[in-house]
mmCIF file of N, CA and C and ligand atoms in Angstrom:
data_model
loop_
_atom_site.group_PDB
_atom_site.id
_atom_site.type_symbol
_atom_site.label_atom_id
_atom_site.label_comp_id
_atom_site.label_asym_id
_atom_site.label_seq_id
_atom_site.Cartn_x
_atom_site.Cartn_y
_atom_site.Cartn_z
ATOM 1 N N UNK A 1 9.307 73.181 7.529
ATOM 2 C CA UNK A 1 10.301 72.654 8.473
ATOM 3 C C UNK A 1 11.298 71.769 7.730
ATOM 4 N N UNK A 2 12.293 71.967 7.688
ATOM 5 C CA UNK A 2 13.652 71.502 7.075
ATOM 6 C C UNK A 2 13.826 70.030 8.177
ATOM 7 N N UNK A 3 14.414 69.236 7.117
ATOM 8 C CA UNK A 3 15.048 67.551 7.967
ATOM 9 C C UNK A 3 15.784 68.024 9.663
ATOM 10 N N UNK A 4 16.450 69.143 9.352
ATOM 11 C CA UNK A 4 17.610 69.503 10.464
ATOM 12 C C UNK A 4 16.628 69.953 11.849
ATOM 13 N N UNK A 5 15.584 70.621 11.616
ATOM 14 C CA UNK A 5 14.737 71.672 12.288
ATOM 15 C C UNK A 5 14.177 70.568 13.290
ATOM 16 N N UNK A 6 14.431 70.626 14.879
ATOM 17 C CA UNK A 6 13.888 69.512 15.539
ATOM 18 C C UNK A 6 12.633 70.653 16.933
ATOM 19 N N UNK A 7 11.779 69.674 16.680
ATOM 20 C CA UNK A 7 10.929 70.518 17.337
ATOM 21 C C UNK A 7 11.007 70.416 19.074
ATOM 22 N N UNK A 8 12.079 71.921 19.484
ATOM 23 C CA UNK A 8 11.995 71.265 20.999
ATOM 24 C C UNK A 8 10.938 71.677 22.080
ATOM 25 N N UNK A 9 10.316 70.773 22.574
ATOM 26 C CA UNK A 9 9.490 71.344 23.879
ATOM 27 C C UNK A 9 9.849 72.219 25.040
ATOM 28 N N UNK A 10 8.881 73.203 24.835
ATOM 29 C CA UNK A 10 8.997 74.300 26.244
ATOM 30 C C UNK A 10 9.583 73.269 27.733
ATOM 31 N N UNK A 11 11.020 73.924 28.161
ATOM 32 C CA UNK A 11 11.252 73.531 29.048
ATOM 33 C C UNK A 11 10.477 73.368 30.354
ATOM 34 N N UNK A 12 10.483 72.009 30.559
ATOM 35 C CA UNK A 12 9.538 72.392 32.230
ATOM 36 C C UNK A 12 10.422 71.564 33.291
ATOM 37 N N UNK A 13 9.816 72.230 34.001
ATOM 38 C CA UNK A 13 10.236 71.571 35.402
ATOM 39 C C UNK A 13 10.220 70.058 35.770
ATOM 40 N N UNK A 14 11.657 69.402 35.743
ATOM 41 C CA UNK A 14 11.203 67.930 36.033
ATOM 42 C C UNK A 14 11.995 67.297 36.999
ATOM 43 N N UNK A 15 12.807 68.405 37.896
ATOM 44 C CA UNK A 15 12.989 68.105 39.507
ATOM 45 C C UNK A 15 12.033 68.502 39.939
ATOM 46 N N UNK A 16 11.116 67.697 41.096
ATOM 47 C CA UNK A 16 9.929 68.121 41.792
ATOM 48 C C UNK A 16 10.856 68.785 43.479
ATOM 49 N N UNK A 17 10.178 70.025 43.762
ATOM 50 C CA UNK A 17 10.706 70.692 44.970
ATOM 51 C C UNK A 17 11.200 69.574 46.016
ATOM 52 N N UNK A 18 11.981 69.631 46.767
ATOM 53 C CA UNK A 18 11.880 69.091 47.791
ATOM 54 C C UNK A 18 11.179 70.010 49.076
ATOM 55 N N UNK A 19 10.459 69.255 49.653
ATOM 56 C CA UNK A 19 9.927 70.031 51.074
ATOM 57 C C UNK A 19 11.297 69.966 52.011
ATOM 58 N N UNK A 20 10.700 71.532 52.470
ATOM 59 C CA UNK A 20 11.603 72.022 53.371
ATOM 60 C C UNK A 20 11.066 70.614 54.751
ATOM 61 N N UNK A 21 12.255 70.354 55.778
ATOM 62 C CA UNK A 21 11.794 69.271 56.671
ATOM 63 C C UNK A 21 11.092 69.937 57.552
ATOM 64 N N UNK A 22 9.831 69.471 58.642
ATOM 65 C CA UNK A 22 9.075 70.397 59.522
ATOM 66 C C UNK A 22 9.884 70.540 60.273
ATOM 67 N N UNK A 23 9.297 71.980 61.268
ATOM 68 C CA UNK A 23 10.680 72.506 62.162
ATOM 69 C C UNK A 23 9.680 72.226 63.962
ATOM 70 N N UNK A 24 10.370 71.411 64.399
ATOM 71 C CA UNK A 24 9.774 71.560 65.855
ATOM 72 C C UNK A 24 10.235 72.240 67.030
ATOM 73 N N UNK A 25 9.645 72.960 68.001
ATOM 74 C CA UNK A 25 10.394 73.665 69.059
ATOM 75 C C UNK A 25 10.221 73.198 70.421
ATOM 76 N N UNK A 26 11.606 73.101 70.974
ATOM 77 C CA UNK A 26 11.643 72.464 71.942
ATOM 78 C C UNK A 26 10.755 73.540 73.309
ATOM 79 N N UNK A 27 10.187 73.164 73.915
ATOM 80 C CA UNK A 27 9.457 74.107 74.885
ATOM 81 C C UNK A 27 10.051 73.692 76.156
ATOM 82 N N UNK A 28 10.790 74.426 77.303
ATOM 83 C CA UNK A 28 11.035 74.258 78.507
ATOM 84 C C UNK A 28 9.691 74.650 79.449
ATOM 85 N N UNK A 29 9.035 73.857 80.687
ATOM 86 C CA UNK A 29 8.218 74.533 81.623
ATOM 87 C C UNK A 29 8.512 74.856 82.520
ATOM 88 N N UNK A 30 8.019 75.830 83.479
ATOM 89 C CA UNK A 30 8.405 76.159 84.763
ATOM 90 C C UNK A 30 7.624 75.065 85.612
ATOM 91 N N UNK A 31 8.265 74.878 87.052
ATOM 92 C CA UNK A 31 7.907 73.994 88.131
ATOM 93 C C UNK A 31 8.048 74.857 89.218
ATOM 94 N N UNK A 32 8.153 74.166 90.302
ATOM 95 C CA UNK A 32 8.110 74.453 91.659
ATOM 96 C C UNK A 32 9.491 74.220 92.411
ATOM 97 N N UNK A 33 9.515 73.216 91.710
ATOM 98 C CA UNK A 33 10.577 72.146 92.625
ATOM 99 C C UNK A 33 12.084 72.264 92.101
ATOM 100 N N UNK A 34 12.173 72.314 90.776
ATOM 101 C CA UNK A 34 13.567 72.150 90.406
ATOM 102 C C UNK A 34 14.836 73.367 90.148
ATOM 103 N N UNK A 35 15.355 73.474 90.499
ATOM 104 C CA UNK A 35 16.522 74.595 91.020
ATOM 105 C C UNK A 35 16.931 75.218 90.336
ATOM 106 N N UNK A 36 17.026 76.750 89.998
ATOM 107 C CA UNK A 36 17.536 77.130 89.132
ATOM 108 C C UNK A 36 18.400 77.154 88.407
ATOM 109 N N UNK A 37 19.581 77.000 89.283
ATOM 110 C CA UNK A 37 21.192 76.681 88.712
ATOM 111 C C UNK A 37 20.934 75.392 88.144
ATOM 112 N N UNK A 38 20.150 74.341 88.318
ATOM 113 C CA UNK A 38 19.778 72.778 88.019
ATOM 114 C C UNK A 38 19.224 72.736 86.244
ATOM 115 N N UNK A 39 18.122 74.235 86.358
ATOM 116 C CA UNK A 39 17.812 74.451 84.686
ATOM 117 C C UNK A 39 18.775 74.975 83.727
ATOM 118 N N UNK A 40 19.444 75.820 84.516
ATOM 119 C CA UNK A 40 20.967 76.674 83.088
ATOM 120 C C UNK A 40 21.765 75.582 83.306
ATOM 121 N N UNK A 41 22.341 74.729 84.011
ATOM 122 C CA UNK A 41 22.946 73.309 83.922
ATOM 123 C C UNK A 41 22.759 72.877 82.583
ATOM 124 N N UNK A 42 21.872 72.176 82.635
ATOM 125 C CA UNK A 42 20.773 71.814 81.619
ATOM 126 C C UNK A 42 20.701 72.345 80.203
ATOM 127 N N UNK A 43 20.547 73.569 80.447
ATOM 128 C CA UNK A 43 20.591 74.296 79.290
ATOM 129 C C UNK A 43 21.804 74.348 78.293
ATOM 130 N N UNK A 44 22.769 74.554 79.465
ATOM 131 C CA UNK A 44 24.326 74.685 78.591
ATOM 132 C C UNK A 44 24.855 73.452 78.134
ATOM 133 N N UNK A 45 24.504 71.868 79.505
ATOM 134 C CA UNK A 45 25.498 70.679 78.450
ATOM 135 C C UNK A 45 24.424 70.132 77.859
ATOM 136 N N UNK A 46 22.709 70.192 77.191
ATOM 137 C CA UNK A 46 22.392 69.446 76.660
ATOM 138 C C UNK A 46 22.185 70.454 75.266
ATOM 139 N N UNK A 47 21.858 71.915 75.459
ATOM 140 C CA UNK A 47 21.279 72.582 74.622
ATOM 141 C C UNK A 47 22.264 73.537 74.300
ATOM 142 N N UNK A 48 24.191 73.090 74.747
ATOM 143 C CA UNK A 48 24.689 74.241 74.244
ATOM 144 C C UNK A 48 24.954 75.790 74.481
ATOM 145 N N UNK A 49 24.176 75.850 75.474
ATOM 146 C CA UNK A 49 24.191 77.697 75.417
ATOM 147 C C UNK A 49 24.978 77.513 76.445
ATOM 148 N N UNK A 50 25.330 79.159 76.335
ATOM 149 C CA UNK A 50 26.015 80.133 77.467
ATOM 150 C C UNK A 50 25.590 80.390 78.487
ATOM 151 N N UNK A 51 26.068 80.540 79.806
ATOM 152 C CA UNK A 51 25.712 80.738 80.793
ATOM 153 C C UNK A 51 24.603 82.132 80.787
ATOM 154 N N UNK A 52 24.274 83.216 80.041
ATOM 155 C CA UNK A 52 23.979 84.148 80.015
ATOM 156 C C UNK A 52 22.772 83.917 79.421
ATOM 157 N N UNK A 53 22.727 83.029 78.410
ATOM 158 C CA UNK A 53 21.448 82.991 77.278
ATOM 159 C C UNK A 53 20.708 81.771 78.442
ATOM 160 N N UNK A 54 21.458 80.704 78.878
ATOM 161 C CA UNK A 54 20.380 79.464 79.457
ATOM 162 C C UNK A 54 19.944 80.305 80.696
ATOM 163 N N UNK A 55 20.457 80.830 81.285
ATOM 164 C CA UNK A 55 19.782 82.093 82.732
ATOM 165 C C UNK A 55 18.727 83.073 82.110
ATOM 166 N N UNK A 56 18.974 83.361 80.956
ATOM 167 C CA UNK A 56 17.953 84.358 80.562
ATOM 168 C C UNK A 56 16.528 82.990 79.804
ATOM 169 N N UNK A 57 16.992 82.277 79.375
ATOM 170 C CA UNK A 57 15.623 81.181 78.834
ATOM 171 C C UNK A 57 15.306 80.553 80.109
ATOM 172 N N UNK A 58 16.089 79.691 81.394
ATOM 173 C CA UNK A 58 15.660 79.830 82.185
ATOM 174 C C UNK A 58 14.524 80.692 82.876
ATOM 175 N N UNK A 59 14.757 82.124 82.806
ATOM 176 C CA UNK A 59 13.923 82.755 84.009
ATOM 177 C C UNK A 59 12.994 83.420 82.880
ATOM 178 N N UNK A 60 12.955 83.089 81.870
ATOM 179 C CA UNK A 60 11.708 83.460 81.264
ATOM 180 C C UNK A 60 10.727 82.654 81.411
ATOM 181 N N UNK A 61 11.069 80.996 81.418
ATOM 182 C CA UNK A 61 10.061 80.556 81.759
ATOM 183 C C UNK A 61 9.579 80.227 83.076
ATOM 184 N N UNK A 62 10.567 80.587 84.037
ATOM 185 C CA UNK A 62 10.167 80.736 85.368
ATOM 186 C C UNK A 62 8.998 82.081 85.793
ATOM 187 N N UNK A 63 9.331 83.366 84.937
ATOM 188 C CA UNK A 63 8.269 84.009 85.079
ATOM 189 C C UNK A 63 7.192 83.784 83.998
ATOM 190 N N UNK A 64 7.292 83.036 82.853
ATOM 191 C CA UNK A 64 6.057 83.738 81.865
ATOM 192 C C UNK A 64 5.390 81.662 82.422
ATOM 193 N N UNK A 65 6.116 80.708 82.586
ATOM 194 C CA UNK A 65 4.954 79.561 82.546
ATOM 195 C C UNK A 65 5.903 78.379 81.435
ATOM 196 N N UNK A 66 6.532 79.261 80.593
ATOM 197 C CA UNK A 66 6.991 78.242 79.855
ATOM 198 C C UNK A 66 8.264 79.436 78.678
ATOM 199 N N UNK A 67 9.432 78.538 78.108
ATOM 200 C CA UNK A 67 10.212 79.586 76.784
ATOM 201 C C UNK A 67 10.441 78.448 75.958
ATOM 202 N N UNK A 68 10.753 79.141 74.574
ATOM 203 C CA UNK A 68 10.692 78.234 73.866
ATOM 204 C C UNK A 68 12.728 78.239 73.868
ATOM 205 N N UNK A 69 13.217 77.450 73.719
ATOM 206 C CA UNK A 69 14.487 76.767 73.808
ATOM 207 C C UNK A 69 15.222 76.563 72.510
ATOM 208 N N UNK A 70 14.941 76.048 71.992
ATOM 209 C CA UNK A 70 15.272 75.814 70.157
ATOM 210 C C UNK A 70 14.580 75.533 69.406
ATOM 211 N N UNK A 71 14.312 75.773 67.616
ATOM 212 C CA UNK A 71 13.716 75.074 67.060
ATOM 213 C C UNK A 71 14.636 74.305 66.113
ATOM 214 N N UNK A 72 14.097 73.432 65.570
ATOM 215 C CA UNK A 72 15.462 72.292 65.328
ATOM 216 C C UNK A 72 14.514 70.921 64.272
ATOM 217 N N UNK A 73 14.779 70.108 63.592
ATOM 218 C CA UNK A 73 14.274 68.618 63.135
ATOM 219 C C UNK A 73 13.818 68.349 64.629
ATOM 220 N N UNK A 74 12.649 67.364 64.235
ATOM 221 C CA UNK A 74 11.976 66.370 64.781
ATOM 222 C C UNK A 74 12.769 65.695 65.803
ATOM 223 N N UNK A 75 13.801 64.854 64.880
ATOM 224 C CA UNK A 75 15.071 64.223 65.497
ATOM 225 C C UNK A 75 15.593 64.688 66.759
ATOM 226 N N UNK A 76 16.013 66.367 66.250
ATOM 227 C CA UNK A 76 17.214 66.410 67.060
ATOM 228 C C UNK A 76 16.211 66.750 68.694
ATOM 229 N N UNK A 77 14.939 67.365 67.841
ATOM 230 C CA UNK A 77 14.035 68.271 69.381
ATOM 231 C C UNK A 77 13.947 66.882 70.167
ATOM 232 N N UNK A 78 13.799 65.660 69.451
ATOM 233 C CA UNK A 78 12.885 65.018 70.902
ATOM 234 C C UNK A 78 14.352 64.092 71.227
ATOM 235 N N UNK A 79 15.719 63.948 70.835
ATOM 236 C CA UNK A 79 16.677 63.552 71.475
ATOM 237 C C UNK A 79 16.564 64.369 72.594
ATOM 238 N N UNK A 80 17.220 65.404 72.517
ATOM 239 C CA UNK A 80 17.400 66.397 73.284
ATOM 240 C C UNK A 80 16.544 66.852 74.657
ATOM 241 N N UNK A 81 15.216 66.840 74.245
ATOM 242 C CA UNK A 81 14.285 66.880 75.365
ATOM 243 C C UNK A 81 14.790 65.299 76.170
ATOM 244 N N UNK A 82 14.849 64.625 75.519
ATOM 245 C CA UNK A 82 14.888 63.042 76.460
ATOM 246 C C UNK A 82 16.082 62.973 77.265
ATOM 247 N N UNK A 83 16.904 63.564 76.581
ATOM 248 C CA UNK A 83 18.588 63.780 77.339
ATOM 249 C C UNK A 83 18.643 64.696 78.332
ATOM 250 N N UNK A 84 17.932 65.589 78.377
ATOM 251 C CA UNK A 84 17.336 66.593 79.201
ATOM 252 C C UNK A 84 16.048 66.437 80.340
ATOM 253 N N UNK A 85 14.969 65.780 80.174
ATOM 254 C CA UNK A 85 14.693 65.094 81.189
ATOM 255 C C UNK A 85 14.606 64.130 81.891
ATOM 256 N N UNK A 86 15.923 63.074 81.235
ATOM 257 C CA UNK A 86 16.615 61.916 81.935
ATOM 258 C C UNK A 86 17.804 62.496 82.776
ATOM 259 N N UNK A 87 18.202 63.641 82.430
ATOM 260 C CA UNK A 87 19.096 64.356 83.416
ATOM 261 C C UNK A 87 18.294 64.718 84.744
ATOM 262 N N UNK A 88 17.244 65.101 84.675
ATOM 263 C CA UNK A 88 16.436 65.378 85.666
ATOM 264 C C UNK A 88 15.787 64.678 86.225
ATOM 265 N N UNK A 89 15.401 63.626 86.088
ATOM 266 C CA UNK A 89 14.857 62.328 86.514
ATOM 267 C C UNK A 89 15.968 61.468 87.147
ATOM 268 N N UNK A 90 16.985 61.718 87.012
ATOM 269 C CA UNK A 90 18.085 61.020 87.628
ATOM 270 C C UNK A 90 18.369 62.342 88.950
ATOM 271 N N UNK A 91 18.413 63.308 88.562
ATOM 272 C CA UNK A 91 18.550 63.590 90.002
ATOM 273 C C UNK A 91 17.394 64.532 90.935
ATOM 274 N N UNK A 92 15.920 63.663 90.064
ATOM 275 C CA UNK A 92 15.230 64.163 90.967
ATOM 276 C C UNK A 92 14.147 64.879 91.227
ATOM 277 N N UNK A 93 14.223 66.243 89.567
ATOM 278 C CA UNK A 93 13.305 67.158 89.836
ATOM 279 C C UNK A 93 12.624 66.519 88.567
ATOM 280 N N UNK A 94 11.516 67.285 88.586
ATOM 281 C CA UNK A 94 10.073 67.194 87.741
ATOM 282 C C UNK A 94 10.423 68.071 86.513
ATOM 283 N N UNK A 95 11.812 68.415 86.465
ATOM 284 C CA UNK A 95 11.279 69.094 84.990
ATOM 285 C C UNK A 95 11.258 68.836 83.680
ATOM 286 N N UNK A 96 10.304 69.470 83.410
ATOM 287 C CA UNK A 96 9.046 69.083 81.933
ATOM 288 C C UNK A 96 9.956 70.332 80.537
ATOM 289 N N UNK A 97 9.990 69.367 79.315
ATOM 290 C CA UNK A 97 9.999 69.922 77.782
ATOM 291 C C UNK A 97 9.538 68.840 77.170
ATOM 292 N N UNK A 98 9.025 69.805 76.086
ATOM 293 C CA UNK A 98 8.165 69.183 75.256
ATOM 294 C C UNK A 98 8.727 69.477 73.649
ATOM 295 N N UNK A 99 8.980 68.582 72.935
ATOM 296 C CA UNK A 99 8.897 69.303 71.371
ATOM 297 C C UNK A 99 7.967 68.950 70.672
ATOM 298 N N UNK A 100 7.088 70.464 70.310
ATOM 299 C CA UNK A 100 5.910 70.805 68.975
ATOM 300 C C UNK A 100 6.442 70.768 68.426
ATOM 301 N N UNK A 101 5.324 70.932 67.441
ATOM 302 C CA UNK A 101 5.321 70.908 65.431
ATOM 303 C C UNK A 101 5.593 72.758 65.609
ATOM 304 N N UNK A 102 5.666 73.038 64.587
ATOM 305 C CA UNK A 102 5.598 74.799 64.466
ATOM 306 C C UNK A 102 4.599 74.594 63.182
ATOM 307 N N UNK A 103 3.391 75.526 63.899
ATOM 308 C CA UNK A 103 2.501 75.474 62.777
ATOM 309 C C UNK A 103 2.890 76.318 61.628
HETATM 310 N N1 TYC B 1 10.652 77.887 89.284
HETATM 311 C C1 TYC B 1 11.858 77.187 89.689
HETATM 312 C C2 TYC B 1 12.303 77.685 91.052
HETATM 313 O O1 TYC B 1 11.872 78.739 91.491
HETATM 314 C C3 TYC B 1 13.003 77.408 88.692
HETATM 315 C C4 TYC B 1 12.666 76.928 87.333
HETATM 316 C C5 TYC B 1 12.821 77.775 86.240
HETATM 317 C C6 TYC B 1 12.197 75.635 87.128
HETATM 318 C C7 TYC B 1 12.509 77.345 84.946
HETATM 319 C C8 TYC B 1 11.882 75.185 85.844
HETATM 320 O O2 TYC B 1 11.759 75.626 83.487
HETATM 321 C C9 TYC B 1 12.048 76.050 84.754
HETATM 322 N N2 TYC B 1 13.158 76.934 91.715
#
């Protein structure tokens, strides 16, 4: 090995990954009580959608028990659920979302 000759080490990895952030999904339930036009309401000024998509997540969970709504950060799922059933609590009906973890 010559003065010049510098011995370099096998490159390794020395950014450690970042984790992807967990993804939670907001879950809408069906009730009894609260009105349909009252849930696609709902759907469109808290969650954004179209009249076509919040009627169709609407009445899915009116027939299956429950749909899942978005998946999204931690953050944004449980703002959103809270903005969404403080809308409903102000005028009245019982309706229930929840945001899970996604296993
Ligand atoms: N089941 C309600 C009714 O018949 C409508 C409804 C749909 C309520 C979906 C909640 O998440 C829900 N008035």
């Amino acid at each position: 090995m010559s003065d010049n000759d510098i011995a370099l080490k096998p490159k390794t990895r020395s950014k450690p990954k970042l984790d992807r952030p967990k993804l939670y999904k907001v879950i809408l339930f069906n009730d009894d009580y609260t009105p349909r036009e009252f849930v696609v309401m709902i759907l469109k000024a808290v969650f954004r959608m179209s009249e076509e998509t919040g009627y169709r997540v609407m009445m899915t969970a009116h027939k299956m028990g429950s749909s899942v709504v978005v998946v999204c950060t931690k953050d944004i799922a449980e703002t959103k659920v809270k903005e969404a059933m403080d809308y409903a609590k102000d005028a009245g009906f019982p309706l229930m979302l929840t945001a899970e973890p996604e296993e």
